[in-house]
Short mmCIF file of C-alpha atoms in Angstrom, two decimals:
data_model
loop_
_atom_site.label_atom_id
_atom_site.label_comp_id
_atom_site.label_asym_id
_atom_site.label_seq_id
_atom_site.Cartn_x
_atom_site.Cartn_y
_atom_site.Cartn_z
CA UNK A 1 -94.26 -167.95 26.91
CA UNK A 2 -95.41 -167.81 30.70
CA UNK A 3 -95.40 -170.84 32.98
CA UNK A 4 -97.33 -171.35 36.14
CA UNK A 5 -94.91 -171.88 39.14
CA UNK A 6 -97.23 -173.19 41.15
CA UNK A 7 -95.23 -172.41 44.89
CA UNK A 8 -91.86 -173.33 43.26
CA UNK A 9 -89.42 -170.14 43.61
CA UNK A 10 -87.41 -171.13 40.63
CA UNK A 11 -87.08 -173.89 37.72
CA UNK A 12 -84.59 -175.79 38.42
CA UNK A 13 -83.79 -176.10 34.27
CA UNK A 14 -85.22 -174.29 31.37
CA UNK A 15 -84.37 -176.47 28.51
CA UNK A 16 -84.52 -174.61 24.80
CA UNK A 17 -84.45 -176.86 21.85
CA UNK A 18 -83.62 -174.47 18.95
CA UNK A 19 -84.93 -174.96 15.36
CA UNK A 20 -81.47 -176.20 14.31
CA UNK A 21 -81.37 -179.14 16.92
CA UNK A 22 -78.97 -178.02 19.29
CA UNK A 23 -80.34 -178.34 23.09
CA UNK A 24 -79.70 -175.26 25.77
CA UNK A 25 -80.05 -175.52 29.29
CA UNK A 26 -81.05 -172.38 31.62
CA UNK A 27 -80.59 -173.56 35.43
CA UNK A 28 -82.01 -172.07 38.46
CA UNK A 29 -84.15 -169.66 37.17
CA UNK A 30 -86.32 -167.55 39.18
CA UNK A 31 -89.96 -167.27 39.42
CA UNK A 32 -92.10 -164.19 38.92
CA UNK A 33 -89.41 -162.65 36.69
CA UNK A 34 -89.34 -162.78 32.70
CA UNK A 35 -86.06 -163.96 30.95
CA UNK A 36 -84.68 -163.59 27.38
CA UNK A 37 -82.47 -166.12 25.70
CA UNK A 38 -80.51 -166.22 23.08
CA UNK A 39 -78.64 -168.71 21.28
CA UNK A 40 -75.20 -169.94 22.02
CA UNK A 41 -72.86 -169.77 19.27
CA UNK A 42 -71.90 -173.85 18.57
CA UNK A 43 -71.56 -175.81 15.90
CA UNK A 44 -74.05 -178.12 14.69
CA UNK A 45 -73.14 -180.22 11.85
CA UNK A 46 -70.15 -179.90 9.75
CA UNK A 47 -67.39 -183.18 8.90
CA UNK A 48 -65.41 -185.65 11.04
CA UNK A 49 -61.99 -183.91 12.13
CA UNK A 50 -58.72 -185.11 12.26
CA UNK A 51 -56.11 -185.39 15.10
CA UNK A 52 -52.53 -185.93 14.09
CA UNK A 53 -49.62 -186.95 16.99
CA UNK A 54 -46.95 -184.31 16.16
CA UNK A 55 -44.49 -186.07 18.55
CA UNK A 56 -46.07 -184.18 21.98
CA UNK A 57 -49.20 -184.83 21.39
CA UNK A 58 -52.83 -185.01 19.37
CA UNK A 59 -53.28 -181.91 17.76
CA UNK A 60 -56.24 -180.69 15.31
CA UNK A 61 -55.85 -180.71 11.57
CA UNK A 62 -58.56 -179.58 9.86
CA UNK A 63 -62.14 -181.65 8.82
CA UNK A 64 -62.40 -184.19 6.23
CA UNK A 65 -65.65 -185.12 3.66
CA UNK A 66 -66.47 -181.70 3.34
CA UNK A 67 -66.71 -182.68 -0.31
CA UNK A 68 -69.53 -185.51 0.18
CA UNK A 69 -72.07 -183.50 2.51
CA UNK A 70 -74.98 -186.22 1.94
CA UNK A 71 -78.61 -185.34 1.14
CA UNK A 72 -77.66 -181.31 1.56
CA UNK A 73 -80.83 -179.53 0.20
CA UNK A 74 -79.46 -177.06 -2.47
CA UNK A 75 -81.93 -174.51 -1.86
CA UNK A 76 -84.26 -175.03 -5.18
CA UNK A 77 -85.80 -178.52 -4.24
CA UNK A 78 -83.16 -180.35 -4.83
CA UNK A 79 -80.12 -182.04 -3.38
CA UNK A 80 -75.77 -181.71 -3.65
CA UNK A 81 -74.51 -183.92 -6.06
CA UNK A 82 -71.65 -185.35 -3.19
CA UNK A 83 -68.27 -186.38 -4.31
CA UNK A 84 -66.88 -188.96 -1.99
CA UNK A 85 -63.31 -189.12 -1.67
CA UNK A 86 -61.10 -186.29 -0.20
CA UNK A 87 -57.08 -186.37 -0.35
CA UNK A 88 -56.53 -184.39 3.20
CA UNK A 89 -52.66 -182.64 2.91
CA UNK A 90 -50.83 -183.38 5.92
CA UNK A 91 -47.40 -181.77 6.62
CA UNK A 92 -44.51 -183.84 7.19
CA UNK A 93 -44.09 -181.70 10.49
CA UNK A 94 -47.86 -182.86 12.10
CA UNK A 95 -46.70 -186.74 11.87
CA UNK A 96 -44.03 -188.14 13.73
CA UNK A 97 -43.97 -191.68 14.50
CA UNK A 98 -44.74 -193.26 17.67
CA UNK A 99 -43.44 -196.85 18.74
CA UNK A 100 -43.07 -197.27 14.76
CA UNK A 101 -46.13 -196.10 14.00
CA UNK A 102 -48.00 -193.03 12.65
CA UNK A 103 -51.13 -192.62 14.68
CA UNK A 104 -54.36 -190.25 13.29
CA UNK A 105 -57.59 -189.93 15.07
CA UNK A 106 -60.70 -189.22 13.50
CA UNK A 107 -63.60 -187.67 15.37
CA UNK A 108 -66.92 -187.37 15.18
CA UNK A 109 -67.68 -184.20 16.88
CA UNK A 110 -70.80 -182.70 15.74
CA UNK A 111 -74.50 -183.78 15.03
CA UNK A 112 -74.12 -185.54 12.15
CA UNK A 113 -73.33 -189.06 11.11
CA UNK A 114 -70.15 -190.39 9.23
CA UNK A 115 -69.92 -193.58 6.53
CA UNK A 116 -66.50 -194.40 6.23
CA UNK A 117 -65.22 -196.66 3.40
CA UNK A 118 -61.84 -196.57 2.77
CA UNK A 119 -58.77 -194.76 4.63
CA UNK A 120 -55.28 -194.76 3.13
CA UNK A 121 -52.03 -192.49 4.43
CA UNK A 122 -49.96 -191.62 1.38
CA UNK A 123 -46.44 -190.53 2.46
CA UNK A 124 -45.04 -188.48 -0.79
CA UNK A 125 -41.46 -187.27 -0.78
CA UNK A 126 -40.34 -184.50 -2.65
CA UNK A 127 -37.66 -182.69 -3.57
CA UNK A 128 -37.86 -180.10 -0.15
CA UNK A 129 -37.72 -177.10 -2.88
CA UNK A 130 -40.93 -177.70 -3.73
CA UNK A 131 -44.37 -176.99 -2.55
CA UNK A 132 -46.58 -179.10 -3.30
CA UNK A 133 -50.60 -178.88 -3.70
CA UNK A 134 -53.55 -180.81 -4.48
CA UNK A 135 -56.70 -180.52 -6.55
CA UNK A 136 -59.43 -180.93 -4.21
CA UNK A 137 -62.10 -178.93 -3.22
CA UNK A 138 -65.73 -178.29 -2.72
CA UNK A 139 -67.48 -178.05 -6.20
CA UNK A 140 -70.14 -178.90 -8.19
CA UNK A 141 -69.52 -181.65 -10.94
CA UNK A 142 -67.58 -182.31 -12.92
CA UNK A 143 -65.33 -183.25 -9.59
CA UNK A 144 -61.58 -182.72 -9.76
CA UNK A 145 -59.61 -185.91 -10.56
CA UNK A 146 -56.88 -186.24 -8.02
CA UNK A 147 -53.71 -184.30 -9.27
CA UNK A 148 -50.73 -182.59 -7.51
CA UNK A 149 -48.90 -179.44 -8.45
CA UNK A 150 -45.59 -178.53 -7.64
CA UNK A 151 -44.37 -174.99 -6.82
CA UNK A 152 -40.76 -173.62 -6.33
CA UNK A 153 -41.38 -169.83 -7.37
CA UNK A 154 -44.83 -168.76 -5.80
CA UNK A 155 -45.87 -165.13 -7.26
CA UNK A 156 -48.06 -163.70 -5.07
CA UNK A 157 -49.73 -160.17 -6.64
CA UNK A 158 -48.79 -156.89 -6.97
CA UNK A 159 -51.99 -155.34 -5.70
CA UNK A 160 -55.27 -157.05 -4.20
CA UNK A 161 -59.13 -154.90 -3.73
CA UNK A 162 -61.62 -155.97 -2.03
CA UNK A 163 -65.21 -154.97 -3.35
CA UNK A 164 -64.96 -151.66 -1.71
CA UNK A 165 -61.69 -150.57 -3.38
CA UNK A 166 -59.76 -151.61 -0.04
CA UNK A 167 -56.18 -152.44 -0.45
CA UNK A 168 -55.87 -156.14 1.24
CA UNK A 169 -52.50 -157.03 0.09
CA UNK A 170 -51.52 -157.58 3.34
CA UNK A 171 -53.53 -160.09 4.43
CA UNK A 172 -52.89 -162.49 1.03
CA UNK A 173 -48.97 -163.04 1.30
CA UNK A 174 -48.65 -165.41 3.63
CA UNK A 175 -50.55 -167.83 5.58
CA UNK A 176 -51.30 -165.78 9.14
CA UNK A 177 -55.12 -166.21 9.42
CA UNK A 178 -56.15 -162.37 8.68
CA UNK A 179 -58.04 -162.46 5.99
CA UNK A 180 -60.07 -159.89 3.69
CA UNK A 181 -63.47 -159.30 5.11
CA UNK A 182 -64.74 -156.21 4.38
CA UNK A 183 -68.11 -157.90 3.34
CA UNK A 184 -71.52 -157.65 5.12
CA UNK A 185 -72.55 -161.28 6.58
CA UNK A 186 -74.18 -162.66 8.78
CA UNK A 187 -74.38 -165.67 11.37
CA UNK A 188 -75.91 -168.40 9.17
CA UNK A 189 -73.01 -168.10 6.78
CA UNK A 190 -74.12 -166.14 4.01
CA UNK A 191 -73.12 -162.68 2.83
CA UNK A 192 -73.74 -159.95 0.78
CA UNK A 193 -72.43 -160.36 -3.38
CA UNK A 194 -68.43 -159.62 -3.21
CA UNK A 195 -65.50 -159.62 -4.99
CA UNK A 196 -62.22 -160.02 -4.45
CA UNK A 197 -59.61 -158.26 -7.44
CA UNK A 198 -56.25 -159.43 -7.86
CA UNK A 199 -53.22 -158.11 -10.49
CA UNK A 200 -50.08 -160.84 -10.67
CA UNK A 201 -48.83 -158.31 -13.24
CA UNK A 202 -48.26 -158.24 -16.99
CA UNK A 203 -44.99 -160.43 -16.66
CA UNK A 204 -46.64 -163.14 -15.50
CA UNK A 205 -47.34 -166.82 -17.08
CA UNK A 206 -46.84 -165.02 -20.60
CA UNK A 207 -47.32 -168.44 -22.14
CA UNK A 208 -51.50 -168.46 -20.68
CA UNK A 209 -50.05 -171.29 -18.42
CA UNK A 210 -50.57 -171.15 -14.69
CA UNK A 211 -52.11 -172.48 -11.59
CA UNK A 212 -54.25 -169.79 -8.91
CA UNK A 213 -53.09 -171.47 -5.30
CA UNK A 214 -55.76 -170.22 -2.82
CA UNK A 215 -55.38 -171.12 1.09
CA UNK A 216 -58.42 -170.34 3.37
CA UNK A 217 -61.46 -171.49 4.77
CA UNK A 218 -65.52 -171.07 4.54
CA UNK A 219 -68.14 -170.65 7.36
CA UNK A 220 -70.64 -172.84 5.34
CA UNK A 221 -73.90 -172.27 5.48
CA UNK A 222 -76.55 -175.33 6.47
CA UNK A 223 -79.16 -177.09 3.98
CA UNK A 224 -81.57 -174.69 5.39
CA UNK A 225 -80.20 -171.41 4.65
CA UNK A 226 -79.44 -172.26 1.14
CA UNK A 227 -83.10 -173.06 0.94
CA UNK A 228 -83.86 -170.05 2.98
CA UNK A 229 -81.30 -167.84 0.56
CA UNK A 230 -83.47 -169.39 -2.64
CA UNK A 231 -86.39 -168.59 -1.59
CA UNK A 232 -85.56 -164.78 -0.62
CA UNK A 233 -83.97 -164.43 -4.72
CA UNK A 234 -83.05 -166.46 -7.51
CA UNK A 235 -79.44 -166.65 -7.54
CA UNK A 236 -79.80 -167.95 -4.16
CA UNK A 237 -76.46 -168.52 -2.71
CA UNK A 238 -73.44 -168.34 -5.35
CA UNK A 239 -70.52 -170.57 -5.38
CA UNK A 240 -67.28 -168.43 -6.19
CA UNK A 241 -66.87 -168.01 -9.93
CA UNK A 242 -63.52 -166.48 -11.30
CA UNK A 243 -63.48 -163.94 -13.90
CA UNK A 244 -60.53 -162.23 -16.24
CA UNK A 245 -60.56 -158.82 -18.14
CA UNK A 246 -60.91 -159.64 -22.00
CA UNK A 247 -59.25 -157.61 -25.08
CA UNK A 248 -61.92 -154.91 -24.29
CA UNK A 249 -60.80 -154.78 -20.75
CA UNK A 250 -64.00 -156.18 -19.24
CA UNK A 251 -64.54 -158.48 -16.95
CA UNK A 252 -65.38 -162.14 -18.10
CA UNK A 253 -66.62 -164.90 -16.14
CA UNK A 254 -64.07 -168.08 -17.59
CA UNK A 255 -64.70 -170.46 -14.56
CA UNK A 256 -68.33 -170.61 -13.51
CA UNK A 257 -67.46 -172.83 -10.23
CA UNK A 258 -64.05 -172.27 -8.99
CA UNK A 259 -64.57 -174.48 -6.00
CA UNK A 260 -63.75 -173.63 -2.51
CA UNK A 261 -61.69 -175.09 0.44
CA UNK A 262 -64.16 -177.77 1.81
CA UNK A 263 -64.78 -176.48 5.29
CA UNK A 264 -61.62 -175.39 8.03
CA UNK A 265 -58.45 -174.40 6.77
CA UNK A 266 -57.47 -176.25 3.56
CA UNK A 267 -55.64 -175.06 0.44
CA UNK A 268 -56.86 -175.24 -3.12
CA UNK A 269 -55.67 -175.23 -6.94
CA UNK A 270 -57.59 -173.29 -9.80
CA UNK A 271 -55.88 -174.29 -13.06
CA UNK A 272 -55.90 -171.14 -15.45
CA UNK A 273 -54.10 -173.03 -18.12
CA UNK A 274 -55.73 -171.27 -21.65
CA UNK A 275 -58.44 -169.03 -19.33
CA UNK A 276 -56.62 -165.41 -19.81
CA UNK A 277 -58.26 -163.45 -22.53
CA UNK A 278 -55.57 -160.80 -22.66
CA UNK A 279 -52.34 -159.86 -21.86
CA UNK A 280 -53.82 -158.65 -18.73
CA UNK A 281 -53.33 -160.86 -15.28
CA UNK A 282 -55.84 -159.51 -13.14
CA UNK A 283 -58.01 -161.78 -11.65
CA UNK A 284 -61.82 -161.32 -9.91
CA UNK A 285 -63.43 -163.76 -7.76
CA UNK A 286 -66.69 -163.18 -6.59
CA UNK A 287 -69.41 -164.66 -4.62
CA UNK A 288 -71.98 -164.12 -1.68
CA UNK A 289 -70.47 -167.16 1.07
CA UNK A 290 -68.88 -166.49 3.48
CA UNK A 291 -65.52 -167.44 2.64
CA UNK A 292 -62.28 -165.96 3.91
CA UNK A 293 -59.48 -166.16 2.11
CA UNK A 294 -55.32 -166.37 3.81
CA UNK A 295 -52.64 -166.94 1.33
CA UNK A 296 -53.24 -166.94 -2.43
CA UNK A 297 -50.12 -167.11 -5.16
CA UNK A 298 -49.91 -167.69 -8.82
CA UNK A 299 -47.63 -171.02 -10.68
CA UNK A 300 -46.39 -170.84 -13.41
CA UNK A 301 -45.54 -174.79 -12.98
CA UNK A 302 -48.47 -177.12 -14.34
CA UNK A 303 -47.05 -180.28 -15.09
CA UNK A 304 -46.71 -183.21 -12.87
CA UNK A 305 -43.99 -182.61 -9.88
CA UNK A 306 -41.29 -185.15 -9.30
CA UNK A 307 -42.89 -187.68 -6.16
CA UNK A 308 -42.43 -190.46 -4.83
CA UNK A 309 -46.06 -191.61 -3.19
CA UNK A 310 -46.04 -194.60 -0.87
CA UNK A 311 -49.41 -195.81 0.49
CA UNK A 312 -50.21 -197.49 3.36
CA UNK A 313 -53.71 -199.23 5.20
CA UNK A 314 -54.09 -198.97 8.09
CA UNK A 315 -52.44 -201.67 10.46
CA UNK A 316 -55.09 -201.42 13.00
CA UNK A 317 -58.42 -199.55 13.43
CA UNK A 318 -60.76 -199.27 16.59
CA UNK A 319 -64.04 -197.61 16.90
CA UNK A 320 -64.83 -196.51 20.10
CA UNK A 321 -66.67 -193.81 22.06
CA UNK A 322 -64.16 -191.20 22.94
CA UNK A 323 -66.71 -188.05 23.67
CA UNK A 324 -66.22 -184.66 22.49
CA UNK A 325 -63.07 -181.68 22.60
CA UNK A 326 -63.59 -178.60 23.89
CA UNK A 327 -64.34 -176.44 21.06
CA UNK A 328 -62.78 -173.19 20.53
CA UNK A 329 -65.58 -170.77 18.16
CA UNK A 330 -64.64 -166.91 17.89
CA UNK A 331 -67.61 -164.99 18.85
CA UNK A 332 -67.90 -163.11 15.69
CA UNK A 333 -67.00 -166.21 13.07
CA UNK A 334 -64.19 -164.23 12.10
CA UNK A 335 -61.82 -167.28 12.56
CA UNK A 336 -62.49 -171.28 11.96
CA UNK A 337 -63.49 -173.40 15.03
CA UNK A 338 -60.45 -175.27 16.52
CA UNK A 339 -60.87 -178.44 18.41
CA UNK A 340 -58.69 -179.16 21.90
CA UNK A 341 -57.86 -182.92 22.17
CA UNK A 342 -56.90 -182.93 25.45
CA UNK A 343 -59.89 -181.33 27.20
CA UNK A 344 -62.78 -184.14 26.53
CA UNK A 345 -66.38 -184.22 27.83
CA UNK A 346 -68.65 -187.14 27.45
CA UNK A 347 -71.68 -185.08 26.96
CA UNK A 348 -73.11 -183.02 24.54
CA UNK A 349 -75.86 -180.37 23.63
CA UNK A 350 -78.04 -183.15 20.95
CA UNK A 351 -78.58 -186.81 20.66
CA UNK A 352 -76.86 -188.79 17.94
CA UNK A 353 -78.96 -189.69 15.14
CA UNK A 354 -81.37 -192.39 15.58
CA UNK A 355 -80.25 -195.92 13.78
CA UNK A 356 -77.72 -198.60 14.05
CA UNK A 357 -74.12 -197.57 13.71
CA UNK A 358 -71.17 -199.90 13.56
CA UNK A 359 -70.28 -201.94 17.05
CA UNK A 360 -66.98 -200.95 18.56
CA UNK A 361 -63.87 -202.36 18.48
CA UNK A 362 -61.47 -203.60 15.44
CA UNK A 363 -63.14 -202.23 12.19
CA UNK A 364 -59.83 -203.11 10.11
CA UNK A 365 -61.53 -204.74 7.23
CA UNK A 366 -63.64 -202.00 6.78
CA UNK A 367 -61.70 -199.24 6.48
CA UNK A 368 -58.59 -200.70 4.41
CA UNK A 369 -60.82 -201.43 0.86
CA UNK A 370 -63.25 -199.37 -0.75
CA UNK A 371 -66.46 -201.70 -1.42
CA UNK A 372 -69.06 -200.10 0.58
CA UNK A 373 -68.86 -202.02 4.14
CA UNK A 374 -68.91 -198.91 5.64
CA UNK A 375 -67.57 -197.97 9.32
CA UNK A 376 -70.84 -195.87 10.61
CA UNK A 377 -69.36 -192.87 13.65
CA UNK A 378 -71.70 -191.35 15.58
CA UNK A 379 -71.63 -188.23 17.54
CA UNK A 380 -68.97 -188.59 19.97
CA UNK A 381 -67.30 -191.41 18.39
CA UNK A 382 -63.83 -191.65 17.58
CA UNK A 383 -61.74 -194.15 15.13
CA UNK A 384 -57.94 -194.48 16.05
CA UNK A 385 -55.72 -195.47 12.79
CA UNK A 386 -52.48 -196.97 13.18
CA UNK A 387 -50.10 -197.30 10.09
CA UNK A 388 -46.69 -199.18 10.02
CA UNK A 389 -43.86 -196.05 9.39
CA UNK A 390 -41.07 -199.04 8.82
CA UNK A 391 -42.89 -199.57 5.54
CA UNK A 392 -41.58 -196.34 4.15
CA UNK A 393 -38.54 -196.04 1.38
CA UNK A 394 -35.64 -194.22 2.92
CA UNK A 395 -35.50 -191.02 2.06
CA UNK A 396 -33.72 -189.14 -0.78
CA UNK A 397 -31.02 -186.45 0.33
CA UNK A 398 -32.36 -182.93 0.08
CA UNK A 399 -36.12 -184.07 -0.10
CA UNK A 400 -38.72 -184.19 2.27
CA UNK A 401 -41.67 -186.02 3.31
CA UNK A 402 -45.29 -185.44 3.65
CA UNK A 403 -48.59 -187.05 3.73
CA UNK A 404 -52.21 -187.06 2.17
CA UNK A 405 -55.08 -188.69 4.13
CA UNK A 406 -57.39 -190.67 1.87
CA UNK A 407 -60.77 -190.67 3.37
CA UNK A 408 -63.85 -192.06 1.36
CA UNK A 409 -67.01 -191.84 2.21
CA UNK A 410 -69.90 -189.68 3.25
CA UNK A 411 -71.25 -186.98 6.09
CA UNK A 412 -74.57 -186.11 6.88
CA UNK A 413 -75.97 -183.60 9.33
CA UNK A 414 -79.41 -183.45 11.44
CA UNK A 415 -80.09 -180.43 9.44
CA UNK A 416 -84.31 -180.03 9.08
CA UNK A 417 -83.75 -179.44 5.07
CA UNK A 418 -81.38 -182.82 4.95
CA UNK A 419 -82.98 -185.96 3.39
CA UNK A 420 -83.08 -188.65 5.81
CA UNK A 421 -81.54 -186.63 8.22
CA UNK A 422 -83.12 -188.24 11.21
CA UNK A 423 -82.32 -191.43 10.56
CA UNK A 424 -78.93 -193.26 9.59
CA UNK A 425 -80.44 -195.20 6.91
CA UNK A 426 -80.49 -195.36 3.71
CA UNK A 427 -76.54 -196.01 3.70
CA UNK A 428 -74.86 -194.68 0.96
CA UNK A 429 -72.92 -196.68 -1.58
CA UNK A 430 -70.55 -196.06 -4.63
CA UNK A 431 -72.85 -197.15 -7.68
CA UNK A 432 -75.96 -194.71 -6.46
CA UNK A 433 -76.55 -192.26 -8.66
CA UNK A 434 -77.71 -189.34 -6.18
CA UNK A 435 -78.71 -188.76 -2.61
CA UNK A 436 -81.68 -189.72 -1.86
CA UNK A 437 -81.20 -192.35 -4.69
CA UNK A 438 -83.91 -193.87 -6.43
CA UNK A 439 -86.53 -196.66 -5.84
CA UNK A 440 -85.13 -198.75 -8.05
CA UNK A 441 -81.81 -198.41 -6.56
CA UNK A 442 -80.50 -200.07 -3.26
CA UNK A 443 -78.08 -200.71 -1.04
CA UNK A 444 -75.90 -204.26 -1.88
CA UNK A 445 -78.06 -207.06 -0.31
CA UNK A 446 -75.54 -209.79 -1.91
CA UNK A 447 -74.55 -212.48 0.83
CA UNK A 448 -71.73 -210.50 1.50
CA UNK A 449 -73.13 -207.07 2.05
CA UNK A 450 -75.92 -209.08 4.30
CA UNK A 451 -73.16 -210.63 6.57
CA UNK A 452 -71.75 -207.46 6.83
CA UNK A 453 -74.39 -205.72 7.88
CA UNK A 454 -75.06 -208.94 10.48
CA UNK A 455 -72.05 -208.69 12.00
CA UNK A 456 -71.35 -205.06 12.38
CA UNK A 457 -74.03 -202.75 12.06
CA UNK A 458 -75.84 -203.90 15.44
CA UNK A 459 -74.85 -201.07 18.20
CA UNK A 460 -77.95 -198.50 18.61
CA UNK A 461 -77.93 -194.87 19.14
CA UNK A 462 -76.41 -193.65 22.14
CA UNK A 463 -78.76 -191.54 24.09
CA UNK A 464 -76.38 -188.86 25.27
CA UNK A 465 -79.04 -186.12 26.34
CA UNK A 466 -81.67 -187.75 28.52
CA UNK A 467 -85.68 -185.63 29.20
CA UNK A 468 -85.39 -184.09 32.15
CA UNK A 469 -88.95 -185.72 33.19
CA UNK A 470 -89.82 -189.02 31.89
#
């Protein structure tokens, strides 16, 4: 593109909007000389994260409503079926109490919006041998019911392959973020068709009852590139699928979704109860995103562990505009983004979404009851959640204490191929039956829902990124 200069020696910005959103500034550039530009690597859109106060200070997490990515295009002209409740594991460790209180912060980092319902911290004590696990994830219905599984006696396997025949072993017995990746990918977070091949040996879960504990993380790819991915072939892109070696000693697909971690770090649960076809224990998973997998063990424990859960809402909530951390992205996507609490700016490289979010300040009501009066965040927002530790049971001798994070609700990102993506409305709520829902459905307009809306959804769009020329 060439621009006249007129007698100007320079522009004093070059502003690139990229096809994803995301805004780019080039100052000071000279005249009479030709410049190429490429695209920073940033995040766009992804879920709200979560900042825990681990006794010195706010530290990140991981992301939360992975699971309910509203109006994401599928790829074949349709949209994800969204869950829309996540149980986030938090370890005892990342929550100490301050002035009596556990304090998490949820952010809104990215160019998306969040609808918060309902947020609940579970403290569950345990007897300290045990591990314990959840069964949530990213996957296509039927969703997982909320379950927890308890492991004293991991068994990690004898031998792990990658798709080229690599031994990866290594990088699967404990949780040290190196990871196999020995498959071809690119940057919008798909890859080439792998599998991964793993042997817990012939001694193990003899009685075809066990649980597959997988910790990692995916670089998802956008509504877009699944679009993009269905249009280049049919299978478009592939959600992991987990296959076993029948009597013949071939490989048989027994889970067609396994699910994956939704988003940063997280760890998942694959039950296998009944799904070995032989007395073989090798496992294949295999799929074409970009997911990297840390630490993965088998169970042989599938009943319910010994708990007890306490929950607690919230004592106080505030919504407020906090800005955005410094984000910390590895060049090569080799390693999930991590988010620095302490280094804040108040500006960022989009505009929020266009619409009315919820006006700051106490949003207790909101938050602590799940009948869609949602709490609407923003890019840049940030909702501080306070919950009364004195509330707690004492705890047993020889057990310990952690936490799950009950978030429900939705996400939705500025993504071209999202429905409604440039707008907050229509809000979700609990009874629609998809996303975009139906003409004959609609949000509650009781006299409730109505004074709700009155009273709280009433603070426009912030306009972070202003022209530079009017």
């Amino acid at each position: 593109i060439v621009f006249g200069m007129r007698g100007y020696k320079e522009a004093e910005t070059v502003r690139i909007t990229w096809p994803n959103g995301l805004i780019q500034n080039e100052v000071h550039q000279a005249a009479g000389k030709a410049f190429a530009y490429k695209e920073a690597q940033r995040l766009s859109g992804s879920c709200p994260m979560i900042f825990t106060w681990n006794g010195r200070s706010f530290t990140f997490l991981t992301d939360v409503l992975g699971v309910a990515p509203l109006g994401a295009s599928s790829g074949d002209g349709n949209y994800f079926p969204v869950d829309h409740d996540e149980y986030v594991q938090i370890p005892g460790e990342a929550m100490v109490p301050k002035d009596g209180k556990y304090e998490i912060r949820i952010t809104e980092e990215l160019r998306e919006v969040s609808y918060l319902d309902k947020v609940q911290l579970i403290a569950v004590d345990h007897p300290a041998s045990t591990a314990l696990y959840t069964n949530d994830k990213f996957k296509s219905p039927p969703f997982p019911e909320f379950r927890l599984f308890g492991v004293t006696n991991p068994v990690h396997p004898e031998a792990a392959r990658d798709g080229n025949g690599h031994d990866v072993l290594p990088r699967l017995l404990k949780k040290d973020r190196t990871y196999p990746e020995g498959f071809d990918r690119d940057f919008t977070g798909t890859a080439a068709l792998h599998n991964l091949d793993l042997d817990f040996g012939a001694t193990t879960a003899r009685d075809n009852r066990a649980v597959l504990i997988l910790n990692g993380w995916v670089d998802w790819a956008d509504g877009s590139t699944f679009l993009a991915r269905s249009q280049e072939s049919k299978e478009g892109l592939i959600m992991p699928y987990l296959q076993v070696k029948n009597a013949k000693g071939e490989w048989q697909t027994v889970i067609a979704d396994m699910g994956i971690p939704a988003g940063k770090p997280k760890t998942i649960s694959v039950d296998l109860t009944g799904k070995f076809l032989s007395a073989s224990r090798e496992v294949r998973i295999v799929t074409n995103l970009c997911v990297y997998w840390d630490e993965i063990f088998l169970s042989e424990q599938t009943g319910t562990p010994e708990t007890i859960q306490t929950a607690l809402d919230a004592q106080t909530a505030d919504l407020h505009f906090r800005g955005f951390s410094k984000p910390v992205i590895d060049p090569q996507r080799r390693q999930p983004e991590n988010f620095l609490y302490d280094e804040v700016t108040p500006t960022s490289t989009w505009n929020p979404t266009p619409g009315n979010y919820t006006r700051f300040g106490d949003v207790n009501e909101l938050v602590n009851s799940m009948d869609d009066k949602l709490a609407l965040m923003g890019s840049g927002d940030e909702l501080t959640l306070r919950f009364d530790a004195t509330k707690l049971p004492v705890l047993h001798d020889g057990w310990k204490r952690d936490f799950l994070l009950l978030v429900d609700g939705w996400a939705k990102d500025a993504d071209a191929n999202t429905a409604f993506s440039k707008s907050v409305e229509p809000l979700p709520f609990h009874g629609m039956s998809a996303y975009p829902y139906t003409k004959a459905e609609r949000f509650p307009r009781d006299a409730a829902h109505q004074k709700y809306l009155d009273k709280y959804n009433v603070r426009p769009a912030l306009r972070l990124l202003r022209p530079l020329a009017d």
